[in-house]
């Protein structure tokens, strides 16, 4: 058995976007893999068939994504394989290229090119489609312009690329870039006529939608120029025949995460944010003539928030069927599929074993992409309580590399039950001592669990204990457990320090004089906080962190909504409260050598946050190093360019080696 190497993640295969054919007999899914020479990723379509339980690759181009069934034998998929189209895109045009694949014969042909960036597509009758796609209000007619107007608009667009003008909030989004006057809108596309017609309001940003052939029911929120950015959204219905739009649920009541149709009635999940703020778990509603009525009360998670650095791509996190709403839910350190039935019952349908990452539901049960048994992602079918793995795309990691399963630790702090995990070093010798790494998850409302994490397994192979926990504020324990509004750095810090004490007591081989702490996003915030409040860690690696809530208020793409929900006040009303919870306030007490990792295009936790903390440590004479990644966003560790992900992990691991195991290199 070979030791796991840093670069092994180049060979991992990432599964996503599983969806069933209309008859439920076949499923298509996407498989992606790092392309090191191009410093990017390639992706292909795969097919699973229930009849013979077979799995095969459908495409070979390496640029295929976003599959959509036209009927039981034909698939639409999006691609960027045509060089002529890529050249147009490089010049500023926006296109989405679709091909039609017959899964029975293998015939693959060009189908349509849509003059917009398409996020989702629903087939209608007569070659007509409903689309959710990007709308650029700065160049509203570019998709339909003819020469010479098109060339002039492209020339103007190229000229204006050197400057940006904002008059709304937010004006940029992490991973998407500048977004002022840019929306996700619904459109009708007539393939035969090549005509694109916008049907949702130009100032409304569409989130979720469902199409039944006659009507589109969708959720959207407006971003007017003169209002505060809020999360609540409205629900609307667009009638295909009449072209009329009807408001079903007004804005500013619910934050809505799911919408669908059950026997012709509109159902949705939503939170009014009054009890637990912007992290409140949603209830389930059905829209009656008198208004929304609760049909299932839910205090638990309604998403998969269990982290891993071994996912790429997305997929459905909910499905609305005739018997209710199926949705992902984090329970402790696992993510399961649940069903909220119309009678008010909520049932768990999958085992508490790892995570379900995306899924579909059909006559054979559930088919999903999941991380189970401490494996990387594979395809699973679930029927009658039996979970069967259908692929072995990443099985080589289990059979050829040294992998250590986490050991769960249950403990209490202040009478609150908590849980964490410990990964022991590879080839653990009880007569030796080892350094250790406390790893803190992002969020705050995310979670760690018993899933495969490349960086943690690498550190175990490099001779470290790795320990991680879900302190109060994490997902998976219900609304009350996750609610830490205005208490950042307090009860969560206490829980993490108590966990560290418990781990040290449980594992005497862990050298308390050779400990490191790291984490990203909220985990970076907690790393910054910890080094300002204790010297028990010999070194730290703070990633995509928050240092100063006062500056965060005006620079993050979350705008002021996140800190205002977090502190229930603005910086002008109570700047002291913001400052007292900011790690920067305590930076003059730091003695811990700290590495800061940040991406230049991180708009969630802007790079200014990492720079402020780095500057403070250098000013006070503390050893510090700042590594900044160009062209990357908040998702560097999960979906960044492969060579950048490798550099990030090498920087962190080398920093730990230098301060905890001086004779090691990587």
XYZ file of C-alpha atoms in Angstrom:
666
model
C 0.000 0.000 0.000
C 1.505 3.336 -1.077
C 1.374 6.532 0.927
C -1.118 9.087 -0.343
C 0.633 11.862 -2.246
C -0.341 15.507 -2.541
C -0.793 15.252 -6.321
C -3.047 12.175 -6.118
C -6.101 14.404 -6.295
C -5.248 15.030 -9.962
C -6.538 11.484 -10.618
C -9.714 11.726 -8.534
C -12.961 11.566 -10.500
C -15.802 13.848 -9.412
C -19.434 12.887 -10.043
C -22.351 15.322 -10.342
C -25.683 16.185 -12.009
C -27.359 12.791 -11.871
C -30.818 12.819 -13.503
C -33.268 10.102 -14.527
C -34.893 9.612 -17.917
C -38.659 10.304 -18.042
C -39.462 6.576 -17.681
C -36.979 6.212 -14.809
C -35.117 3.337 -16.492
C -31.853 5.176 -17.180
C -29.807 7.895 -15.508
C -27.181 10.215 -16.884
C -24.472 11.803 -14.743
C -21.345 13.895 -15.229
C -17.823 12.779 -14.360
C -15.055 15.385 -14.150
C -11.305 15.125 -13.640
C -8.397 17.527 -13.383
C -6.629 18.422 -16.616
C -3.149 19.293 -15.363
C -1.608 20.387 -18.711
C -4.471 22.871 -19.209
C -4.681 23.646 -15.469
C -8.426 23.083 -15.572
C -10.987 20.280 -15.619
C -12.494 18.000 -18.231
C -15.908 16.367 -17.993
C -17.836 13.577 -19.703
C -21.343 12.111 -19.631
C -21.967 8.619 -18.247
C -25.080 6.427 -18.404
C -26.494 4.002 -15.835
C -29.222 1.563 -16.955
C -31.420 -0.251 -14.451
C -32.222 -3.142 -16.827
C -28.715 -4.617 -16.758
C -27.186 -2.424 -14.005
C -24.561 -1.264 -16.480
C -22.477 1.908 -16.472
C -20.804 3.278 -19.575
C -19.242 6.504 -20.797
C -21.369 8.252 -23.401
C -19.055 11.015 -24.636
C -15.360 11.449 -25.342
C -14.850 15.172 -25.920
C -14.100 16.124 -22.327
C -16.201 19.314 -22.469
C -19.689 17.907 -21.860
C -21.947 19.077 -19.031
C -25.525 20.009 -18.015
C -27.390 16.983 -19.430
C -31.163 17.184 -19.981
C -33.427 14.397 -21.241
C -35.615 15.214 -24.262
C -37.246 11.769 -24.104
C -36.311 8.287 -22.894
C -33.583 7.836 -25.493
C -32.313 11.287 -26.328
C -30.186 13.689 -24.317
C -29.354 17.322 -24.726
C -26.063 18.440 -23.277
C -24.032 21.616 -23.217
C -20.496 21.717 -24.595
C -17.699 24.088 -25.557
C -16.050 21.731 -28.014
C -16.393 23.967 -31.097
C -13.283 26.133 -31.492
C -15.217 28.632 -33.622
C -17.622 29.195 -30.755
C -14.839 29.538 -28.188
C -13.279 32.209 -30.396
C -16.554 34.153 -30.424
C -16.738 33.929 -26.648
C -13.160 35.195 -26.339
C -14.238 38.239 -28.358
C -17.046 39.027 -25.932
C -20.042 37.213 -27.382
C -22.143 34.967 -25.130
C -23.313 31.565 -26.380
C -24.437 28.190 -25.060
C -23.898 25.308 -27.469
C -26.127 22.202 -27.214
C -25.776 18.836 -28.877
C -28.297 15.982 -29.139
C -27.164 12.472 -28.197
C -29.097 9.265 -28.890
C -28.091 7.018 -25.981
C -29.192 3.876 -27.858
C -27.417 4.396 -31.187
C -24.657 6.735 -30.055
C -25.563 9.266 -32.751
C -24.337 12.694 -31.622
C -25.225 15.843 -33.576
C -25.304 19.614 -33.231
C -28.719 20.765 -32.013
C -28.841 24.478 -31.176
C -26.784 27.501 -30.183
C -28.459 29.869 -27.779
C -27.194 33.488 -27.623
C -27.000 33.548 -23.804
C -25.258 31.846 -20.897
C -27.735 29.120 -19.926
C -27.866 27.829 -16.334
C -30.896 25.527 -16.690
C -33.154 24.323 -19.492
C -36.654 22.796 -19.606
C -37.935 21.329 -22.916
C -41.410 22.299 -24.111
C -43.417 21.345 -27.170
C -42.674 22.201 -30.775
C -38.973 22.938 -30.347
C -39.572 25.538 -27.655
C -37.634 25.703 -24.399
C -37.798 27.522 -21.078
C -34.372 28.765 -20.012
C -32.792 30.276 -16.949
C -29.917 32.321 -18.272
C -27.768 35.374 -17.697
C -29.127 38.742 -18.756
C -26.709 41.641 -19.091
C -28.620 44.889 -18.599
C -25.546 46.836 -19.684
C -25.847 45.282 -23.173
C -29.497 44.215 -23.280
C -29.796 43.729 -27.028
C -26.499 42.023 -27.786
C -28.103 38.576 -28.113
C -30.413 39.751 -30.912
C -28.329 42.486 -32.555
C -27.384 42.252 -36.208
C -24.460 43.801 -38.025
C -23.150 46.460 -37.784
C -24.817 46.973 -34.364
C -23.362 43.703 -32.995
C -19.774 44.635 -33.904
C -20.210 48.101 -32.407
C -21.631 46.677 -29.165
C -18.741 44.205 -28.903
C -16.252 47.011 -29.504
C -17.900 49.080 -26.768
C -17.836 46.083 -24.449
C -14.116 45.534 -25.045
C -13.360 49.225 -24.463
C -15.326 49.262 -21.223
C -13.594 46.137 -19.894
C -10.953 48.355 -18.280
C -13.367 49.983 -15.868
C -16.437 49.024 -13.839
C -19.369 51.142 -12.733
C -21.636 50.104 -9.869
C -24.923 51.573 -8.720
C -26.429 48.663 -6.766
C -25.610 46.152 -4.028
C -24.257 43.598 -4.428
C -22.344 44.600 -7.545
C -20.123 41.510 -7.597
C -20.514 37.862 -6.621
C -17.860 35.366 -5.611
C -17.082 32.998 -8.451
C -19.064 35.083 -10.955
C -17.298 38.438 -10.908
C -18.837 41.827 -11.638
C -22.633 41.516 -11.568
C -23.986 45.071 -11.640
C -27.101 45.052 -13.896
C -26.557 41.335 -14.580
C -29.335 38.943 -13.613
C -30.430 35.342 -13.921
C -33.682 35.621 -15.868
C -36.216 33.299 -17.423
C -36.591 33.260 -21.186
C -38.465 31.384 -23.897
C -36.373 30.089 -26.766
C -37.810 29.059 -30.110
C -35.264 26.748 -31.717
C -36.731 26.916 -35.218
C -36.904 30.715 -35.265
C -33.719 31.180 -33.242
C -35.591 33.693 -31.119
C -34.946 34.415 -27.419
C -37.701 36.183 -25.470
C -37.254 37.335 -21.867
C -40.259 36.582 -19.656
C -39.228 37.494 -16.099
C -38.721 41.084 -14.995
C -35.351 42.594 -15.850
C -34.587 43.596 -12.241
C -35.565 40.211 -10.792
C -32.927 37.567 -10.098
C -34.495 34.123 -10.625
C -33.426 31.401 -8.209
C -35.630 28.279 -8.517
C -38.134 27.287 -11.196
C -40.418 24.442 -12.269
C -42.098 23.982 -15.684
C -45.056 21.660 -16.328
C -45.552 22.454 -20.008
C -48.201 25.113 -19.418
C -46.740 27.342 -16.755
C -43.448 28.271 -15.146
C -43.533 28.785 -11.389
C -40.408 30.484 -10.137
C -38.840 32.333 -7.227
C -37.066 35.643 -7.685
C -35.896 38.659 -5.773
C -35.359 42.175 -7.011
C -32.213 44.251 -6.491
C -33.448 47.833 -6.907
C -30.927 50.632 -6.813
C -32.153 52.133 -3.564
C -32.917 49.320 -1.149
C -31.013 47.184 1.274
C -29.964 43.767 0.107
C -32.191 41.161 1.740
C -32.661 37.437 1.336
C -36.476 37.094 1.129
C -37.914 36.308 -2.290
C -41.283 36.125 -4.013
C -42.988 33.393 -6.035
C -44.369 34.067 -9.506
C -46.241 32.168 -12.202
C -45.753 32.741 -15.931
C -48.473 31.370 -18.220
C -47.049 30.192 -21.555
C -50.252 30.631 -23.566
C -51.228 34.122 -22.405
C -47.779 35.497 -21.600
C -49.125 36.825 -18.295
C -47.163 36.867 -15.037
C -48.897 36.524 -11.684
C -47.418 37.181 -8.237
C -48.269 34.234 -5.991
C -46.287 35.080 -2.858
C -45.083 38.657 -2.278
C -41.445 39.474 -1.642
C -40.010 40.216 1.793
C -41.861 37.418 3.620
C -39.806 34.262 3.114
C -36.334 33.185 2.173
C -37.310 30.411 -0.244
C -35.069 27.451 -1.085
C -37.423 25.027 -2.886
C -40.406 25.455 -5.210
C -42.434 22.851 -7.065
C -45.853 21.529 -8.049
C -47.702 18.663 -6.340
C -50.976 17.704 -8.034
C -51.163 21.185 -9.512
C -50.589 22.987 -6.202
C -47.527 25.147 -5.585
C -45.350 23.909 -2.729
C -42.223 25.510 -1.346
C -39.831 25.583 1.587
C -39.211 28.890 3.269
C -38.075 30.741 6.366
C -39.323 34.096 7.597
C -35.977 34.594 9.412
C -37.740 35.896 12.542
C -36.596 33.221 14.991
C -33.035 32.372 13.962
C -32.051 34.982 11.367
C -30.633 34.171 7.958
C -29.558 30.645 9.005
C -33.059 29.525 10.002
C -34.070 26.086 8.720
C -37.151 26.195 6.462
C -40.685 24.920 6.955
C -42.703 23.422 4.109
C -45.713 25.236 2.646
C -48.510 24.643 0.162
C -50.107 27.605 -1.561
C -53.858 27.736 -0.939
C -56.355 30.341 -2.266
C -56.113 32.009 1.139
C -52.307 32.083 1.020
C -49.363 29.895 2.093
C -50.215 27.163 4.621
C -47.650 25.110 6.536
C -47.930 21.400 5.796
C -44.717 20.242 7.524
C -42.810 21.971 10.321
C -39.092 21.386 10.214
C -36.414 22.407 12.719
C -33.595 20.432 11.118
C -31.196 21.159 8.278
C -32.536 21.222 4.717
C -29.238 21.012 2.832
C -26.002 19.059 2.619
C -23.474 21.213 4.450
C -20.889 18.505 5.211
C -17.655 19.734 3.694
C -15.108 17.959 1.542
C -12.374 19.037 -0.850
C -13.256 16.175 -3.205
C -16.305 17.474 -5.052
C -16.579 19.310 -8.355
C -19.843 20.242 -10.024
C -23.363 20.351 -8.656
C -26.675 18.625 -9.017
C -30.159 18.538 -7.555
C -30.399 18.975 -3.789
C -34.191 18.521 -3.884
C -36.876 16.891 -5.998
C -40.608 17.598 -5.869
C -42.691 14.484 -6.553
C -46.349 13.490 -6.248
C -45.803 12.197 -2.710
C -44.004 15.272 -1.383
C -40.712 17.145 -1.325
C -37.485 15.138 -1.236
C -34.546 17.119 0.112
C -31.026 16.802 1.514
C -30.557 17.255 5.240
C -27.430 17.355 7.402
C -27.761 15.184 10.494
C -24.685 15.348 12.680
C -21.757 14.578 10.405
C -23.859 12.987 7.661
C -26.131 14.187 4.839
C -29.250 12.146 4.081
C -32.298 12.320 1.819
C -35.583 13.107 3.565
C -39.162 13.414 2.344
C -41.663 15.979 3.593
C -45.047 14.425 2.811
C -48.253 16.399 2.400
C -49.616 14.834 5.610
C -46.910 16.666 7.581
C -44.596 13.732 8.184
C -40.866 14.010 7.507
C -39.113 10.708 6.836
C -35.417 9.902 6.492
C -34.887 7.693 3.421
C -31.137 7.030 3.344
C -28.623 5.812 5.895
C -26.461 7.975 8.140
C -23.314 6.931 6.337
C -21.378 9.744 4.708
C -23.188 12.197 2.457
C -25.599 12.227 -0.453
C -24.381 15.053 -2.706
C -27.097 15.111 -5.406
C -29.924 12.753 -6.320
C -33.028 11.939 -8.343
C -36.151 9.939 -7.534
C -37.968 7.465 -9.777
C -39.898 4.219 -9.880
C -36.826 2.242 -8.806
C -36.211 4.465 -5.791
C -33.398 6.959 -5.291
C -30.288 7.250 -7.445
C -27.559 9.495 -6.115
C -23.987 10.663 -6.107
C -22.696 9.983 -2.615
C -19.597 9.718 -0.434
C -20.108 6.614 1.689
C -17.908 4.208 3.648
C -15.171 6.858 3.625
C -14.910 6.583 -0.153
C -14.725 9.348 -2.691
C -17.843 10.018 -4.755
C -19.531 7.108 -6.513
C -22.971 6.411 -7.962
C -25.471 4.601 -5.690
C -28.990 3.252 -6.049
C -31.224 3.089 -2.984
C -34.379 0.983 -2.907
C -36.246 -0.607 -0.021
C -33.535 0.478 2.386
C -30.812 -1.271 0.368
C -27.960 0.995 -0.775
C -25.909 -0.385 -3.676
C -22.752 1.157 -5.101
C -22.886 1.123 -8.906
C -19.490 2.586 -9.836
C -15.889 2.111 -8.762
C -14.351 5.131 -10.444
C -12.306 6.030 -7.359
C -11.852 2.579 -5.850
C -8.102 2.696 -6.521
C -7.760 5.163 -3.651
C -9.090 2.507 -1.260
C -7.001 -0.346 -2.634
C -3.727 1.397 -3.502
C -3.301 4.196 -0.948
C -2.952 4.326 2.838
C -6.229 5.741 4.134
C -7.200 6.168 7.798
C -10.859 6.219 8.856
C -11.830 8.940 11.346
C -12.601 7.897 14.915
C -15.651 9.618 16.394
C -15.452 11.309 19.787
C -18.585 12.315 21.695
C -18.100 14.930 24.418
C -19.922 17.713 26.224
C -19.286 21.358 26.933
C -21.503 23.373 29.260
C -23.922 20.449 29.207
C -24.274 20.534 25.395
C -23.593 17.247 23.545
C -20.938 17.685 20.848
C -19.033 15.459 18.458
C -15.715 15.446 16.690
C -13.352 13.081 14.938
C -9.691 12.103 15.014
C -7.625 10.723 12.145
C -4.526 9.007 13.460
C -1.221 9.071 11.559
C -0.661 6.344 8.972
C 1.272 3.415 10.516
C 0.381 4.738 13.958
C 2.760 3.491 16.665
C 1.360 3.815 20.214
C 4.902 4.131 21.581
C 5.670 7.274 19.547
C 4.533 10.875 19.797
C 3.162 12.862 16.882
C 2.287 16.453 15.976
C -1.342 17.354 15.432
C -3.562 19.679 13.396
C -6.885 21.147 14.535
C -8.914 21.748 11.345
C -11.975 24.068 11.552
C -14.785 24.046 8.989
C -16.303 27.025 7.186
C -19.805 28.377 7.494
C -20.368 28.947 10.301
C -23.410 26.824 9.483
C -21.531 23.986 7.823
C -20.293 20.729 9.283
C -17.566 18.145 9.313
C -18.344 14.457 9.123
C -17.102 11.014 8.219
C -16.348 11.723 4.563
C -13.154 11.593 2.579
C -11.032 14.747 2.829
C -7.876 14.806 0.717
C -5.936 17.320 2.778
C -6.682 15.513 6.044
C -5.664 12.146 4.611
C -2.490 13.700 3.205
C -1.560 15.082 6.626
C -2.215 11.682 8.219
C 0.114 10.170 5.621
C 2.671 12.843 6.498
C 2.660 11.733 10.142
C 0.086 14.023 11.798
C -2.907 13.529 14.007
C -5.779 15.453 12.407
C -8.737 16.349 14.604
C -11.900 18.264 13.765
C -15.282 18.925 15.368
C -18.675 20.562 14.960
C -18.864 23.291 17.607
C -22.062 25.154 18.383
C -23.033 27.163 15.323
C -22.519 24.166 13.025
C -25.231 22.576 10.921
C -26.668 19.166 11.701
C -27.955 19.824 15.211
C -31.095 21.834 14.511
C -31.964 25.507 14.715
C -31.041 26.072 18.347
C -27.627 24.425 18.009
C -26.744 26.487 14.917
C -27.825 29.833 16.347
C -24.782 31.848 17.483
C -25.875 35.302 16.355
C -23.737 37.897 18.091
C -21.611 35.259 19.823
C -18.908 34.587 17.245
C -15.625 33.700 18.934
C -17.289 32.908 22.254
C -19.136 29.604 22.668
C -17.633 28.198 19.460
C -14.118 28.998 20.723
C -14.929 27.331 24.055
C -16.180 24.210 22.284
C -13.053 23.930 20.116
C -10.715 24.367 23.058
C -12.665 21.793 25.064
C -12.457 19.419 22.109
C -8.690 19.924 21.921
C -8.431 19.074 25.624
C -10.531 15.929 25.131
C -8.420 14.779 22.180
C -5.162 15.334 24.060
C -6.498 13.332 26.994
C -7.783 10.521 24.769
C -4.588 10.227 22.694
C -1.428 10.586 24.841
C 0.664 10.060 21.688
C -0.442 13.514 20.486
C 2.259 15.999 21.479
C 0.552 19.054 22.994
C 3.709 21.054 22.306
C 3.454 20.452 18.560
C -0.034 21.551 17.581
C -1.194 23.555 14.554
C -4.566 25.120 13.795
C -6.085 25.841 10.397
C -9.392 26.514 8.686
C -11.000 28.417 5.842
C -13.714 31.086 5.657
C -15.406 30.878 9.071
C -12.618 28.409 9.905
C -10.149 31.134 8.915
C -12.005 33.574 11.154
C -11.741 31.115 14.047
C -8.048 30.529 13.315
C -7.462 34.293 13.513
C -9.515 34.429 16.702
C -7.728 31.498 18.339
C -4.207 32.839 17.809
C -5.316 36.101 19.460
C -6.639 34.286 22.521
C -4.220 31.426 23.186
C -0.590 30.443 22.556
C -1.234 26.688 22.727
C -0.697 26.233 18.973
C 2.855 26.383 17.685
C 1.778 27.546 14.219
C -1.357 28.377 12.244
C -2.610 28.544 8.651
C -5.472 30.999 8.181
C -7.336 30.595 4.884
C -9.810 32.977 3.136
C -10.468 34.459 6.548
C -12.311 37.302 8.244
C -10.233 39.660 10.368
C -12.399 42.742 10.786
C -16.199 42.762 10.778
C -16.213 46.537 10.394
C -14.462 46.351 7.009
C -16.329 43.146 6.113
C -19.579 45.128 6.391
C -18.798 47.134 3.276
C -16.630 44.843 1.139
C -18.079 41.311 1.081
C -20.490 40.184 -1.626
C -22.834 39.316 1.223
C -22.980 43.094 1.694
C -24.160 44.336 5.005
C -26.916 41.714 5.290
C -24.709 38.983 6.782
C -23.128 41.098 9.539
C -26.438 42.811 10.264
C -28.093 39.433 10.748
C -25.077 38.352 12.780
C -25.049 41.361 15.098
C -28.638 42.664 14.689
C -27.295 46.191 14.258
C -25.204 48.300 11.878
C -21.676 49.614 12.402
C -23.060 53.132 12.957
C -25.362 51.952 15.704
C -22.831 49.757 17.500
C -19.362 49.703 15.955
C -18.000 48.442 19.267
C -19.921 45.213 18.940
C -18.479 44.587 15.476
C -14.961 45.399 16.684
C -15.169 43.251 19.809
C -15.869 40.163 17.676
C -13.100 40.984 15.171
C -9.844 38.996 15.450
C -7.927 42.098 14.366
C -8.713 43.715 17.715
C -6.645 41.029 19.469
C -3.828 40.815 16.914
C -1.427 42.623 19.252
C -1.616 39.569 21.523
C -0.659 37.042 18.810
C 2.625 35.172 19.146
C 1.808 32.242 16.825
C 3.654 32.060 13.459
C 0.853 32.213 10.894
C 0.515 31.532 7.184
C -2.266 33.417 5.388
C -3.793 31.952 2.219
C -6.115 34.170 0.186
C -7.429 34.531 -3.361
C -7.367 37.881 -5.127
C -10.902 37.395 -6.502
C -12.417 36.238 -3.218
C -15.482 38.454 -2.876
C -17.009 36.477 -0.001
C -14.134 37.127 2.414
C -12.206 39.796 0.500
C -8.434 39.595 0.326
C -8.242 42.805 2.381
C -9.259 40.686 5.385
C -6.219 38.432 5.097
C -3.948 41.387 4.371
C -5.112 43.228 7.486
C -4.321 40.286 9.743
C -1.010 39.597 8.011
C -0.018 43.268 8.352
C -0.950 43.292 12.042
C 1.243 40.294 12.797
C 4.197 41.696 10.863
C 3.762 45.053 12.602
C 3.969 43.349 15.985
C 7.006 41.273 15.031
C 5.275 37.923 14.639
C 6.453 35.520 11.953
C 3.910 35.563 9.111
C 3.672 34.634 5.440
C 1.019 35.686 2.915
C 0.295 33.572 -0.186
C -2.116 35.204 -2.659
C -3.617 33.425 -5.663
C -4.411 35.363 -8.815
C -7.586 34.536 -10.690
C -9.053 32.455 -7.861
C -12.124 33.004 -5.704
C -13.425 31.764 -2.347
C -13.599 28.198 -3.727
C -9.841 27.772 -4.281
C -9.470 24.636 -2.132
C -12.489 22.915 -3.714
C -12.755 23.947 -7.356
C -9.731 26.142 -8.004
C -7.334 25.408 -10.835
C -5.563 22.091 -10.114
C -2.042 23.550 -9.981
C -3.259 26.319 -7.664
C -4.936 23.786 -5.380
C -1.686 21.834 -5.240
C 0.340 24.979 -4.480
C -2.073 25.961 -1.698
C -1.834 22.548 -0.035
C 1.925 22.451 -0.443
C 2.260 25.890 1.197
C 0.181 24.830 4.195
C 1.860 21.451 4.622
C 5.342 22.942 4.270
C 4.451 25.545 6.917
C 3.404 22.787 9.324
C 6.538 20.780 8.586
C 8.776 23.799 9.171
C 7.274 24.527 12.594
C 6.330 21.063 13.850
C 8.629 18.565 12.090
C 11.725 20.502 11.049
C 13.372 17.687 9.088
C 10.439 17.049 6.724
C 9.784 18.462 3.262
C 7.000 17.941 0.769
